[in-house]
mmCIF file of C-alpha atoms in Angstrom:
data_model
loop_
_atom_site.group_PDB
_atom_site.id
_atom_site.type_symbol
_atom_site.label_atom_id
_atom_site.label_comp_id
_atom_site.label_asym_id
_atom_site.label_seq_id
_atom_site.Cartn_x
_atom_site.Cartn_y
_atom_site.Cartn_z
ATOM 1 C CA MET W 1 -65.121 -29.900 -7.027
ATOM 2 C CA THR W 2 -61.861 -31.371 -8.210
ATOM 3 C CA ALA W 3 -59.271 -32.414 -5.668
ATOM 4 C CA PRO W 4 -55.572 -31.813 -6.340
ATOM 5 C CA SER W 5 -55.102 -35.313 -7.664
ATOM 6 C CA SER W 6 -57.443 -37.583 -9.570
ATOM 7 C CA PHE W 7 -59.607 -40.187 -7.871
ATOM 8 C CA PRO W 8 -59.510 -43.862 -8.818
ATOM 9 C CA ARG W 9 -62.430 -44.972 -10.914
ATOM 10 C CA PRO W 10 -64.114 -47.804 -8.977
ATOM 11 C CA ARG W 11 -65.617 -50.758 -10.770
ATOM 12 C CA ILE W 12 -69.399 -50.388 -10.684
ATOM 13 C CA SER W 13 -71.525 -53.490 -10.740
ATOM 14 C CA LEU W 14 -75.260 -53.930 -11.139
ATOM 15 C CA ARG W 15 -75.386 -54.988 -7.493
ATOM 16 C CA HIS W 16 -74.105 -51.575 -6.428
ATOM 17 C CA LEU W 17 -76.434 -49.613 -8.708
ATOM 18 C CA LEU W 18 -79.505 -51.493 -7.511
ATOM 19 C CA LEU W 19 -78.544 -51.427 -3.853
ATOM 20 C CA TRP W 20 -81.716 -51.270 -1.793
ATOM 21 C CA PRO W 21 -82.146 -47.875 -0.092
ATOM 22 C CA TRP W 22 -80.411 -47.556 3.270
ATOM 23 C CA ALA W 23 -78.881 -51.019 2.929
ATOM 24 C CA VAL W 24 -75.709 -51.536 4.899
ATOM 25 C CA THR W 25 -72.633 -52.820 3.139
ATOM 26 C CA SER W 26 -69.935 -54.729 4.958
ATOM 27 C CA PRO W 27 -66.965 -52.482 5.765
ATOM 28 C CA ARG W 28 -63.503 -53.613 4.846
ATOM 29 C CA LYS W 29 -61.613 -54.677 7.942
ATOM 30 C CA VAL W 30 -58.576 -52.619 8.813
ATOM 31 C CA ALA W 31 -56.079 -53.007 11.602
ATOM 32 C CA PRO W 32 -57.085 -50.774 14.522
ATOM 33 C CA PRO W 33 -54.578 -48.049 15.361
ATOM 34 C CA ALA W 34 -52.723 -48.097 18.647
ATOM 35 C CA ILE W 35 -54.460 -46.018 21.300
ATOM 36 C CA PRO W 36 -52.185 -43.118 22.325
ATOM 37 C CA THR W 37 -51.863 -41.904 25.900
ATOM 38 C CA LYS W 38 -53.326 -38.547 26.932
ATOM 39 C CA GLU W 39 -49.829 -37.045 27.065
ATOM 40 C CA GLU W 40 -49.081 -38.330 23.564
ATOM 41 C CA ASP W 41 -52.367 -36.888 22.326
ATOM 42 C CA GLU W 42 -51.610 -33.445 23.755
ATOM 43 C CA ALA W 43 -48.060 -33.435 22.413
ATOM 44 C CA ALA W 44 -49.246 -34.497 18.977
ATOM 45 C CA ASP W 45 -52.085 -31.970 18.957
ATOM 46 C CA SER W 46 -49.657 -29.118 19.580
ATOM 47 C CA GLN W 47 -47.782 -30.087 16.380
ATOM 48 C CA LEU W 48 -50.763 -30.638 14.092
ATOM 49 C CA TRP W 49 -50.030 -27.486 12.139
ATOM 50 C CA MET W 50 -46.975 -29.251 10.715
ATOM 51 C CA PRO W 51 -47.262 -31.043 7.338
ATOM 52 C CA PRO W 52 -48.647 -34.550 7.944
ATOM 53 C CA PRO W 53 -46.443 -37.625 7.370
ATOM 54 C CA PHE W 54 -48.947 -39.018 4.841
ATOM 55 C CA LYS W 55 -50.352 -37.910 1.496
ATOM 56 C CA ILE W 56 -53.939 -37.531 0.384
ATOM 57 C CA GLY W 57 -53.465 -40.618 -1.783
ATOM 58 C CA ASP W 58 -52.720 -42.634 1.361
ATOM 59 C CA VAL W 59 -56.034 -41.549 2.869
ATOM 60 C CA ARG W 60 -57.875 -42.292 -0.357
ATOM 61 C CA ALA W 61 -56.358 -45.755 -0.619
ATOM 62 C CA ALA W 62 -57.624 -46.662 2.863
ATOM 63 C CA ILE W 63 -61.244 -46.030 1.903
ATOM 64 C CA PRO W 64 -63.100 -49.060 0.467
ATOM 65 C CA SER W 65 -63.886 -48.679 -3.226
ATOM 66 C CA HIS W 66 -67.632 -49.139 -2.752
ATOM 67 C CA CYS W 67 -67.750 -45.993 -0.599
ATOM 68 C CA TRP W 68 -67.278 -43.919 -3.754
ATOM 69 C CA ILE W 69 -70.281 -45.383 -5.560
ATOM 70 C CA LYS W 70 -73.305 -43.088 -5.870
ATOM 71 C CA ASN W 71 -76.631 -44.880 -5.866
ATOM 72 C CA PRO W 72 -79.311 -42.491 -7.220
ATOM 73 C CA TRP W 73 -82.145 -44.718 -5.975
ATOM 74 C CA ARG W 74 -80.778 -44.664 -2.475
ATOM 75 C CA SER W 75 -80.254 -40.898 -2.653
ATOM 76 C CA LEU W 76 -83.811 -40.372 -3.900
ATOM 77 C CA SER W 77 -85.138 -42.566 -1.100
ATOM 78 C CA TYR W 78 -83.729 -40.101 1.424
ATOM 79 C CA VAL W 79 -85.456 -37.264 -0.423
ATOM 80 C CA LEU W 80 -88.729 -39.186 -0.251
ATOM 81 C CA ARG W 81 -88.221 -39.925 3.435
ATOM 82 C CA ASP W 82 -87.591 -36.283 4.305
ATOM 83 C CA ALA W 83 -90.441 -35.002 2.110
ATOM 84 C CA VAL W 84 -92.927 -37.367 3.769
ATOM 85 C CA ILE W 85 -91.828 -36.226 7.236
ATOM 86 C CA VAL W 86 -92.035 -32.530 6.278
ATOM 87 C CA VAL W 87 -95.563 -32.936 4.892
ATOM 88 C CA ALA W 88 -96.684 -35.025 7.885
ATOM 89 C CA LEU W 89 -95.378 -32.461 10.362
ATOM 90 C CA ALA W 90 -97.066 -29.599 8.518
ATOM 91 C CA LEU W 91 -100.404 -31.438 8.344
ATOM 92 C CA ALA W 92 -100.223 -32.328 12.038
ATOM 93 C CA ALA W 93 -99.467 -28.737 13.032
ATOM 94 C CA ALA W 94 -102.218 -27.298 10.829
ATOM 95 C CA ARG W 95 -104.747 -29.819 12.142
ATOM 96 C CA LEU W 96 -103.889 -29.412 15.833
ATOM 97 C CA ASP W 97 -103.229 -25.652 15.717
ATOM 98 C CA ILE W 98 -102.571 -25.399 19.447
ATOM 99 C CA TRP W 99 -99.823 -23.218 20.882
ATOM 100 C CA ALA W 100 -98.449 -26.037 23.039
ATOM 101 C CA PHE W 101 -97.513 -27.934 19.861
ATOM 102 C CA TRP W 102 -96.111 -25.074 17.774
ATOM 103 C CA PRO W 103 -92.661 -24.883 19.471
ATOM 104 C CA VAL W 104 -92.235 -28.631 19.007
ATOM 105 C CA TYR W 105 -93.259 -28.297 15.376
ATOM 106 C CA TRP W 106 -90.917 -25.369 14.724
ATOM 107 C CA ILE W 107 -87.874 -27.214 16.061
ATOM 108 C CA ALA W 108 -88.750 -30.504 14.351
ATOM 109 C CA GLN W 109 -89.648 -28.931 11.016
ATOM 110 C CA GLY W 110 -86.658 -26.586 11.080
ATOM 111 C CA THR W 111 -84.439 -29.615 11.623
ATOM 112 C CA MET W 112 -86.072 -31.315 8.636
ATOM 113 C CA PHE W 113 -85.482 -28.201 6.509
ATOM 114 C CA TRP W 114 -81.821 -28.530 7.503
ATOM 115 C CA ALA W 115 -81.879 -32.203 6.465
ATOM 116 C CA ILE W 116 -83.316 -31.152 3.090
ATOM 117 C CA PHE W 117 -80.495 -28.648 2.717
ATOM 118 C CA VAL W 118 -77.929 -31.397 3.316
ATOM 119 C CA LEU W 119 -79.417 -33.507 0.504
ATOM 120 C CA GLY W 120 -79.285 -30.494 -1.803
ATOM 121 C CA HIS W 121 -75.708 -30.015 -0.620
ATOM 122 C CA ASP W 122 -74.972 -33.551 -1.889
ATOM 123 C CA CYS W 123 -76.467 -32.553 -5.244
ATOM 124 C CA GLY W 124 -74.151 -29.548 -5.354
ATOM 125 C CA HIS W 125 -71.120 -31.754 -4.796
ATOM 126 C CA GLY W 126 -72.249 -34.321 -7.334
ATOM 127 C CA SER W 127 -72.334 -37.000 -4.646
ATOM 128 C CA PHE W 128 -76.106 -37.452 -5.039
ATOM 129 C CA SER W 129 -75.703 -39.253 -8.365
ATOM 130 C CA ASN W 130 -73.501 -39.409 -11.442
ATOM 131 C CA SER W 131 -76.164 -37.558 -13.448
ATOM 132 C CA VAL W 132 -75.609 -33.796 -13.678
ATOM 133 C CA TRP W 133 -79.185 -33.102 -14.731
ATOM 134 C CA LEU W 134 -80.604 -35.187 -11.868
ATOM 135 C CA ASN W 135 -78.326 -33.452 -9.361
ATOM 136 C CA ASN W 136 -79.366 -30.025 -10.641
ATOM 137 C CA LEU W 137 -83.064 -30.879 -10.796
ATOM 138 C CA VAL W 138 -83.230 -32.283 -7.271
ATOM 139 C CA GLY W 139 -80.865 -29.599 -5.971
ATOM 140 C CA HIS W 140 -83.091 -26.814 -7.301
ATOM 141 C CA LEU W 141 -86.251 -28.405 -5.914
ATOM 142 C CA LEU W 142 -84.753 -28.932 -2.465
ATOM 143 C CA HIS W 143 -82.833 -25.685 -2.071
ATOM 144 C CA SER W 144 -85.443 -23.422 -3.648
ATOM 145 C CA SER W 145 -88.042 -24.861 -1.263
ATOM 146 C CA ILE W 146 -86.027 -23.503 1.684
ATOM 147 C CA LEU W 147 -85.016 -20.227 -0.044
ATOM 148 C CA VAL W 148 -81.443 -21.113 -0.976
ATOM 149 C CA PRO W 149 -80.218 -20.200 -4.497
ATOM 150 C CA TYR W 150 -78.886 -23.585 -5.575
ATOM 151 C CA HIS W 151 -76.225 -22.716 -8.153
ATOM 152 C CA GLY W 152 -75.180 -19.501 -6.429
ATOM 153 C CA TRP W 153 -74.537 -21.363 -3.194
ATOM 154 C CA ARG W 154 -73.101 -24.436 -4.972
ATOM 155 C CA ILE W 155 -70.415 -22.387 -6.685
ATOM 156 C CA SER W 156 -69.324 -20.468 -3.600
ATOM 157 C CA HIS W 157 -69.352 -23.688 -1.563
ATOM 158 C CA LYS W 158 -67.083 -25.279 -4.153
ATOM 159 C CA THR W 159 -64.700 -22.359 -3.586
ATOM 160 C CA HIS W 160 -64.822 -23.103 0.143
ATOM 161 C CA HIS W 161 -63.886 -26.742 -0.400
ATOM 162 C CA GLN W 162 -61.084 -25.870 -2.795
ATOM 163 C CA ASN W 163 -59.573 -23.443 -0.281
ATOM 164 C CA HIS W 164 -60.594 -24.717 3.156
ATOM 165 C CA GLY W 165 -58.230 -23.511 5.861
ATOM 166 C CA ASN W 166 -56.820 -20.717 3.664
ATOM 167 C CA VAL W 167 -57.104 -17.334 5.385
ATOM 168 C CA ASP W 168 -57.134 -15.372 2.140
ATOM 169 C CA LYS W 169 -59.182 -17.617 -0.144
ATOM 170 C CA ASP W 170 -61.633 -19.579 2.025
ATOM 171 C CA GLU W 171 -65.294 -18.715 1.594
ATOM 172 C CA SER W 172 -67.131 -20.023 4.657
ATOM 173 C CA TRP W 173 -66.537 -18.873 8.235
ATOM 174 C CA TYR W 174 -62.938 -17.946 7.467
ATOM 175 C CA PRO W 175 -61.199 -15.808 10.115
ATOM 176 C CA LEU W 176 -61.123 -12.024 9.962
ATOM 177 C CA THR W 177 -57.662 -10.534 9.734
ATOM 178 C CA GLU W 178 -56.802 -8.079 12.464
ATOM 179 C CA LYS W 179 -56.942 -5.172 9.985
ATOM 180 C CA VAL W 180 -60.472 -6.079 8.860
ATOM 181 C CA TYR W 181 -61.531 -6.746 12.439
ATOM 182 C CA ARG W 182 -60.250 -3.375 13.677
ATOM 183 C CA GLY W 183 -61.958 -1.676 10.754
ATOM 184 C CA MET W 184 -65.388 -2.914 11.857
ATOM 185 C CA ASP W 185 -67.479 -0.696 14.094
ATOM 186 C CA SER W 186 -67.956 -1.877 17.665
ATOM 187 C CA THR W 187 -71.597 -2.844 17.121
ATOM 188 C CA SER W 188 -70.725 -5.090 14.158
ATOM 189 C CA ARG W 189 -67.945 -6.768 16.141
ATOM 190 C CA LYS W 190 -70.215 -7.477 19.083
ATOM 191 C CA MET W 191 -72.996 -8.829 16.873
ATOM 192 C CA ARG W 192 -70.597 -11.109 14.991
ATOM 193 C CA PHE W 193 -69.377 -12.690 18.231
ATOM 194 C CA THR W 194 -72.521 -12.593 20.385
ATOM 195 C CA ALA W 195 -75.137 -15.347 20.185
ATOM 196 C CA PRO W 196 -77.653 -15.651 18.624
ATOM 197 C CA PHE W 197 -76.565 -13.212 15.891
ATOM 198 C CA PRO W 198 -73.893 -15.491 14.315
ATOM 199 C CA LEU W 199 -76.587 -18.137 13.940
ATOM 200 C CA LEU W 200 -78.594 -15.779 11.736
ATOM 201 C CA ALA W 201 -75.747 -14.922 9.363
ATOM 202 C CA PHE W 202 -76.591 -17.143 6.392
ATOM 203 C CA PRO W 203 -79.170 -14.879 4.643
ATOM 204 C CA VAL W 204 -76.814 -11.905 5.041
ATOM 205 C CA TYR W 205 -73.977 -13.981 3.592
ATOM 206 C CA LEU W 206 -76.117 -14.955 0.600
ATOM 207 C CA TRP W 207 -76.889 -11.332 -0.176
ATOM 208 C CA TYR W 208 -73.621 -9.599 0.754
ATOM 209 C CA ARG W 209 -70.983 -12.270 1.534
ATOM 210 C CA SER W 210 -68.690 -11.799 4.552
ATOM 211 C CA PRO W 211 -66.721 -8.783 5.856
ATOM 212 C CA GLY W 212 -63.837 -7.944 3.549
ATOM 213 C CA LYS W 213 -65.472 -9.530 0.481
ATOM 214 C CA GLU W 214 -68.074 -8.349 -1.992
ATOM 215 C CA GLY W 215 -70.667 -10.061 -4.135
ATOM 216 C CA SER W 216 -74.107 -11.612 -4.015
ATOM 217 C CA HIS W 217 -75.189 -15.205 -4.566
ATOM 218 C CA PHE W 218 -78.212 -13.933 -6.489
ATOM 219 C CA LEU W 219 -76.505 -11.728 -9.096
ATOM 220 C CA PRO W 220 -74.942 -13.392 -12.161
ATOM 221 C CA SER W 221 -72.635 -10.378 -12.464
ATOM 222 C CA SER W 222 -71.168 -10.981 -8.992
ATOM 223 C CA SER W 223 -67.421 -11.448 -8.657
ATOM 224 C CA LEU W 224 -68.219 -14.827 -7.101
ATOM 225 C CA PHE W 225 -68.899 -16.302 -10.521
ATOM 226 C CA HIS W 226 -67.087 -16.907 -13.782
ATOM 227 C CA PRO W 227 -68.725 -15.797 -17.054
ATOM 228 C CA ASN W 228 -69.681 -19.380 -17.959
ATOM 229 C CA GLU W 229 -71.561 -19.713 -14.640
ATOM 230 C CA LYS W 230 -73.831 -16.690 -15.064
ATOM 231 C CA GLN W 231 -76.659 -18.585 -16.737
ATOM 232 C CA ASP W 232 -76.740 -21.177 -13.944
ATOM 233 C CA VAL W 233 -76.872 -18.424 -11.325
ATOM 234 C CA ALA W 234 -79.703 -16.672 -13.162
ATOM 235 C CA ILE W 235 -81.732 -19.900 -13.276
ATOM 236 C CA SER W 236 -81.288 -20.422 -9.531
ATOM 237 C CA THR W 237 -82.300 -16.842 -8.775
ATOM 238 C CA VAL W 238 -85.456 -17.306 -10.869
ATOM 239 C CA CYS W 239 -86.293 -20.504 -8.952
ATOM 240 C CA TRP W 240 -85.677 -18.729 -5.639
ATOM 241 C CA SER W 241 -87.913 -15.847 -6.740
ATOM 242 C CA ALA W 242 -90.649 -18.283 -7.750
ATOM 243 C CA MET W 243 -90.612 -19.723 -4.221
ATOM 244 C CA VAL W 244 -90.882 -16.236 -2.734
ATOM 245 C CA LEU W 245 -93.855 -15.488 -4.995
ATOM 246 C CA LEU W 246 -95.490 -18.764 -3.959
ATOM 247 C CA LEU W 247 -95.125 -17.865 -0.283
ATOM 248 C CA LEU W 248 -96.597 -14.400 -0.930
ATOM 249 C CA PHE W 249 -99.515 -15.983 -2.767
ATOM 250 C CA LEU W 250 -100.150 -18.406 0.099
ATOM 251 C CA ALA W 251 -99.987 -15.515 2.573
ATOM 252 C CA TRP W 252 -102.566 -13.629 0.467
ATOM 253 C CA VAL W 253 -104.893 -16.651 0.300
ATOM 254 C CA PHE W 254 -104.550 -18.022 3.855
ATOM 255 C CA GLY W 255 -103.149 -15.018 5.693
ATOM 256 C CA PRO W 256 -99.563 -14.210 6.721
ATOM 257 C CA LEU W 257 -99.785 -15.790 10.195
ATOM 258 C CA PRO W 258 -100.338 -19.403 9.021
ATOM 259 C CA VAL W 259 -97.481 -19.057 6.524
ATOM 260 C CA LEU W 260 -95.260 -17.620 9.236
ATOM 261 C CA LYS W 261 -96.092 -20.423 11.656
ATOM 262 C CA LEU W 262 -95.917 -23.282 9.158
ATOM 263 C CA TYR W 263 -92.940 -22.078 7.100
ATOM 264 C CA GLY W 264 -91.318 -18.872 8.355
ATOM 265 C CA VAL W 265 -90.292 -19.966 11.847
ATOM 266 C CA PRO W 266 -89.038 -23.422 10.727
ATOM 267 C CA ASN W 267 -86.971 -21.696 8.051
ATOM 268 C CA LEU W 268 -85.400 -19.550 10.766
ATOM 269 C CA VAL W 269 -84.581 -22.699 12.774
ATOM 270 C CA PHE W 270 -83.020 -24.190 9.641
ATOM 271 C CA ILE W 271 -80.805 -21.116 9.230
ATOM 272 C CA MET W 272 -79.647 -21.462 12.833
ATOM 273 C CA TRP W 273 -78.847 -25.142 12.261
ATOM 274 C CA LEU W 274 -76.848 -24.329 9.144
ATOM 275 C CA ASP W 275 -74.783 -21.610 10.834
ATOM 276 C CA LEU W 276 -74.217 -23.697 13.972
ATOM 277 C CA VAL W 277 -73.047 -26.780 12.087
ATOM 278 C CA THR W 278 -70.853 -24.993 9.543
ATOM 279 C CA TYR W 279 -69.236 -22.831 12.230
ATOM 280 C CA LEU W 280 -68.445 -25.757 14.531
ATOM 281 C CA HIS W 281 -66.886 -27.743 11.698
ATOM 282 C CA HIS W 282 -64.116 -25.142 11.611
ATOM 283 C CA HIS W 283 -64.006 -23.745 15.162
ATOM 284 C CA GLY W 284 -64.178 -24.706 18.804
ATOM 285 C CA HIS W 285 -61.536 -27.386 19.224
ATOM 286 C CA GLY W 286 -59.837 -27.571 22.627
ATOM 287 C CA GLN W 287 -56.509 -26.692 21.005
ATOM 288 C CA LYS W 288 -56.156 -23.807 18.576
ATOM 289 C CA LEU W 289 -56.760 -24.786 14.966
ATOM 290 C CA PRO W 290 -54.243 -23.522 12.396
ATOM 291 C CA TRP W 291 -55.100 -21.373 9.392
ATOM 292 C CA TYR W 292 -52.700 -21.102 6.474
ATOM 293 C CA ARG W 293 -51.430 -18.708 3.839
ATOM 294 C CA GLY W 294 -49.150 -18.936 0.833
ATOM 295 C CA LYS W 295 -46.937 -21.977 0.439
ATOM 296 C CA GLU W 296 -47.857 -23.360 3.865
ATOM 297 C CA TRP W 297 -51.398 -24.066 2.664
ATOM 298 C CA SER W 298 -52.244 -27.248 0.830
ATOM 299 C CA TYR W 299 -55.525 -28.987 0.076
ATOM 300 C CA LEU W 300 -54.689 -31.762 2.527
ATOM 301 C CA ARG W 301 -53.472 -29.531 5.359
ATOM 302 C CA GLY W 302 -56.496 -27.276 5.009
ATOM 303 C CA GLY W 303 -58.885 -30.215 5.081
ATOM 304 C CA LEU W 304 -57.261 -31.595 8.222
ATOM 305 C CA THR W 305 -58.183 -28.441 10.140
ATOM 306 C CA THR W 306 -61.874 -29.310 9.868
ATOM 307 C CA LEU W 307 -63.664 -31.107 12.701
ATOM 308 C CA ASP W 308 -66.087 -33.972 13.015
ATOM 309 C CA ARG W 309 -68.996 -33.449 15.405
ATOM 310 C CA ASP W 310 -71.376 -35.896 17.052
ATOM 311 C CA TYR W 311 -75.045 -34.853 17.091
ATOM 312 C CA GLY W 312 -76.553 -37.849 18.862
ATOM 313 C CA TRP W 313 -79.986 -38.700 17.479
ATOM 314 C CA ILE W 314 -79.634 -35.905 14.926
ATOM 315 C CA ASN W 315 -76.800 -37.721 13.112
ATOM 316 C CA ASN W 316 -79.208 -39.864 11.121
ATOM 317 C CA ILE W 317 -81.774 -37.106 10.664
ATOM 318 C CA HIS W 318 -79.339 -34.708 9.020
ATOM 319 C CA HIS W 319 -77.582 -37.408 7.025
ATOM 320 C CA ASP W 320 -74.339 -37.688 9.015
ATOM 321 C CA ILE W 321 -73.081 -34.273 7.956
ATOM 322 C CA GLY W 322 -71.084 -34.293 11.217
ATOM 323 C CA THR W 323 -68.581 -36.673 9.586
ATOM 324 C CA HIS W 324 -66.925 -33.658 8.058
ATOM 325 C CA VAL W 325 -63.193 -34.326 7.712
ATOM 326 C CA ILE W 326 -63.515 -37.048 5.079
ATOM 327 C CA HIS W 327 -66.307 -35.083 3.413
ATOM 328 C CA HIS W 328 -63.997 -32.091 3.082
ATOM 329 C CA LEU W 329 -61.178 -34.143 1.632
ATOM 330 C CA PHE W 330 -63.405 -36.218 -0.656
ATOM 331 C CA PRO W 331 -66.758 -34.461 -1.236
ATOM 332 C CA GLN W 332 -67.631 -36.952 -3.983
ATOM 333 C CA ILE W 333 -68.374 -39.633 -1.356
ATOM 334 C CA PRO W 334 -72.157 -39.946 -0.748
ATOM 335 C CA HIS W 335 -73.288 -38.998 2.733
ATOM 336 C CA TYR W 336 -74.446 -42.550 3.504
ATOM 337 C CA ASN W 337 -70.878 -43.835 3.128
ATOM 338 C CA LEU W 338 -69.080 -41.144 5.130
ATOM 339 C CA VAL W 339 -69.167 -42.962 8.467
ATOM 340 C CA GLU W 340 -67.648 -46.104 6.996
ATOM 341 C CA ALA W 341 -65.090 -44.098 5.003
ATOM 342 C CA THR W 342 -64.067 -42.190 8.127
ATOM 343 C CA ARG W 343 -63.717 -45.380 10.139
ATOM 344 C CA ALA W 344 -61.483 -46.852 7.440
ATOM 345 C CA ALA W 345 -59.286 -43.750 7.097
ATOM 346 C CA LYS W 346 -58.701 -43.012 10.772
ATOM 347 C CA HIS W 347 -55.683 -45.314 11.069
ATOM 348 C CA VAL W 348 -53.981 -43.257 8.340
ATOM 349 C CA LEU W 349 -54.975 -39.870 9.748
ATOM 350 C CA GLY W 350 -53.756 -40.804 13.231
ATOM 351 C CA SER W 351 -53.567 -37.811 15.565
ATOM 352 C CA TYR W 352 -54.508 -35.495 12.686
ATOM 353 C CA TYR W 353 -58.042 -36.787 13.127
ATOM 354 C CA ARG W 354 -59.607 -35.058 16.128
ATOM 355 C CA GLU W 355 -62.096 -37.478 17.647
ATOM 356 C CA PRO W 356 -65.434 -35.714 18.288
ATOM 357 C CA GLU W 357 -66.891 -35.503 21.766
ATOM 358 C CA LYS W 358 -69.666 -38.055 22.145
ATOM 359 C CA SER W 359 -73.107 -36.516 22.332
ATOM 360 C CA SER W 360 -76.072 -37.350 24.497
ATOM 361 C CA PRO W 361 -79.246 -38.091 22.498
ATOM 362 C CA LEU W 362 -79.551 -34.358 21.795
ATOM 363 C CA PRO W 363 -76.350 -32.341 21.164
ATOM 364 C CA PHE W 364 -76.731 -29.708 23.882
ATOM 365 C CA HIS W 365 -72.966 -29.840 24.553
ATOM 366 C CA LEU W 366 -72.335 -28.010 21.288
ATOM 367 C CA PHE W 367 -73.818 -24.770 22.593
ATOM 368 C CA ALA W 368 -71.111 -24.501 25.268
ATOM 369 C CA ILE W 369 -68.465 -25.109 22.584
ATOM 370 C CA LEU W 370 -70.018 -22.422 20.381
ATOM 371 C CA LEU W 371 -70.163 -19.833 23.169
ATOM 372 C CA ARG W 372 -66.570 -20.509 24.199
ATOM 373 C CA SER W 373 -65.335 -20.122 20.631
ATOM 374 C CA LEU W 374 -67.236 -16.859 20.183
ATOM 375 C CA ARG W 375 -65.526 -15.525 23.324
ATOM 376 C CA ILE W 376 -61.960 -16.262 22.226
ATOM 377 C CA ASP W 377 -61.786 -16.728 18.420
ATOM 378 C CA HIS W 378 -61.900 -13.177 17.069
ATOM 379 C CA PHE W 379 -59.203 -12.539 14.454
ATOM 380 C CA VAL W 380 -55.869 -13.728 13.074
ATOM 381 C CA SER W 381 -52.680 -11.834 12.402
ATOM 382 C CA ASP W 382 -52.321 -9.904 9.146
ATOM 383 C CA GLU W 383 -48.947 -11.568 8.638
ATOM 384 C CA GLY W 384 -47.604 -15.088 8.851
ATOM 385 C CA ASP W 385 -48.222 -18.231 6.840
ATOM 386 C CA VAL W 386 -49.429 -20.284 9.827
ATOM 387 C CA VAL W 387 -51.727 -18.312 12.111
ATOM 388 C CA PHE W 388 -54.117 -19.015 14.967
ATOM 389 C CA TYR W 389 -57.124 -17.167 16.311
ATOM 390 C CA GLN W 390 -56.410 -14.363 18.756
ATOM 391 C CA THR W 391 -58.712 -12.848 21.365
ATOM 392 C CA ASP W 392 -59.729 -9.225 21.626
ATOM 393 C CA PRO W 393 -59.489 -8.566 25.385
ATOM 394 C CA GLN W 394 -61.706 -5.488 25.088
ATOM 395 C CA LEU W 395 -64.520 -7.504 23.521
ATOM 396 C CA GLN W 396 -64.024 -10.280 26.049
ATOM 397 C CA GLY W 397 -63.954 -7.714 28.855
ATOM 398 C CA ALA W 398 -67.285 -6.308 27.673
ATOM 399 C CA TRP W 399 -68.836 -9.777 28.097
ATOM 400 C CA HIS W 400 -67.370 -10.171 31.599
ATOM 401 C CA HIS W 401 -68.710 -6.741 32.546
ATOM 402 C CA LYS W 402 -72.127 -7.602 31.172
ATOM 403 C CA SER W 403 -72.245 -10.937 33.011
ATOM 404 C CA ASN W 404 -71.345 -9.261 36.283
#
C-alpha cells in the first residue's frame, strides 16, 4: 500500500542484500524517553483520541534506514524454516498415529500454518522482497496451501491498512454501527460476541465479508476489486481451487480421516489464530480505543489506535506480527526489522504507543482480554466523528444470566 506521504529511498549496499539469514544488525542508539508516572499515563491515555503532537514523518525519521531494506534471501530462509517444521510435524504425526499426540500436533501445526500466513502477508505488502513476481509467487504458494486466496485477501487487506481506524471504510474487524447492530437478529449478535464463534469468522469473511458490506474475495466481479484487479483475483481463486482439488484427491486416495487429522484440524487452529491476533490488534485495551469518521480520521491517527501484543515464545514463531503499530504505519518494513523499528520510534510516539502486557512463555493472558472485549465492545454510535465502543446491556445481561 502507499502511505499518505512518500518514504525515503534508503541506500542499499551489497552488504545489506547479502545479509546472512536471521543475522542481527546493530540498532541505532536513541535517547530513552522519560518514564511517566501512572497518573500521567492515565491522564495521557484519556486524551489519545486527540491529534498527536508529531507527524508521520517524525516517526519515519526515527527508524534506522536499514530497517527498510528487504532481503529476499533472509525472507526465503524463513519460508524454508517453516516448511521444514511443517513437514517434520506431519511426518511425526503420521508415523506415531497415537491419539495422545494428535492434540499436540494440531496446536503446533496450526500455529505453523499461522506462521506461513504471516510470511504470505509480508508478500502481500511487498515487504518480502522488492520483486513483485517473487512476492506473488511465494504469496500464492504459501496462502493457497492454507486455503487463502492470495490476491483477493491482499487487496482487501490493503484497504484495511489504508483506512485503519475509520468506522466507515475499514475492512477488518471494524465496529458495527448501532443501526447495523440493531438490525441483526439476536442469534447473529450472540454468535458474533460469544467465543469461540468470533474465532471462526475468517472463512465467512472471505466468502461474504462482514455485516453491512457485500462481496466475496473469490469473485473477480466483487465490489471489493477494481477492474484492473480482476485477473489477479481470478488467478488466486484458481490456485485456491487447485488446493481444494488436491485435498479431495488425497482424501480419495488415503481416506478423509487422515486428511482431516493431518490438515483439516490444523487449518481450523490457524483460522482461530488469525482471528484472535487480528481482533486483539484493534480491541481490548484497558481504555476505550477511538474510531474516527470524516475529517477527524487521518492515516496517522487511525494507525495509532492499533495495539502491539506480546505472545511470549510465539513471537518468534509467528514472525513478530505482534509488533503491530509500526507495521500498520509502515507495512513496507520487513517483519524481521519491526522490533528494532518499534524500539527506535517509541520515543517519538510517547504515550500514543500503548505498551503491551508482557506475556508468560505462552500467551494465555490474551484469552481473558478477548473475553472481556467481547462482553463490552458491541457497537458504536451512528453519528459523531470520534466514537468509542458501547455495550449492549441486554446482551451483557444474557451472559450474566447464563453464568448464574
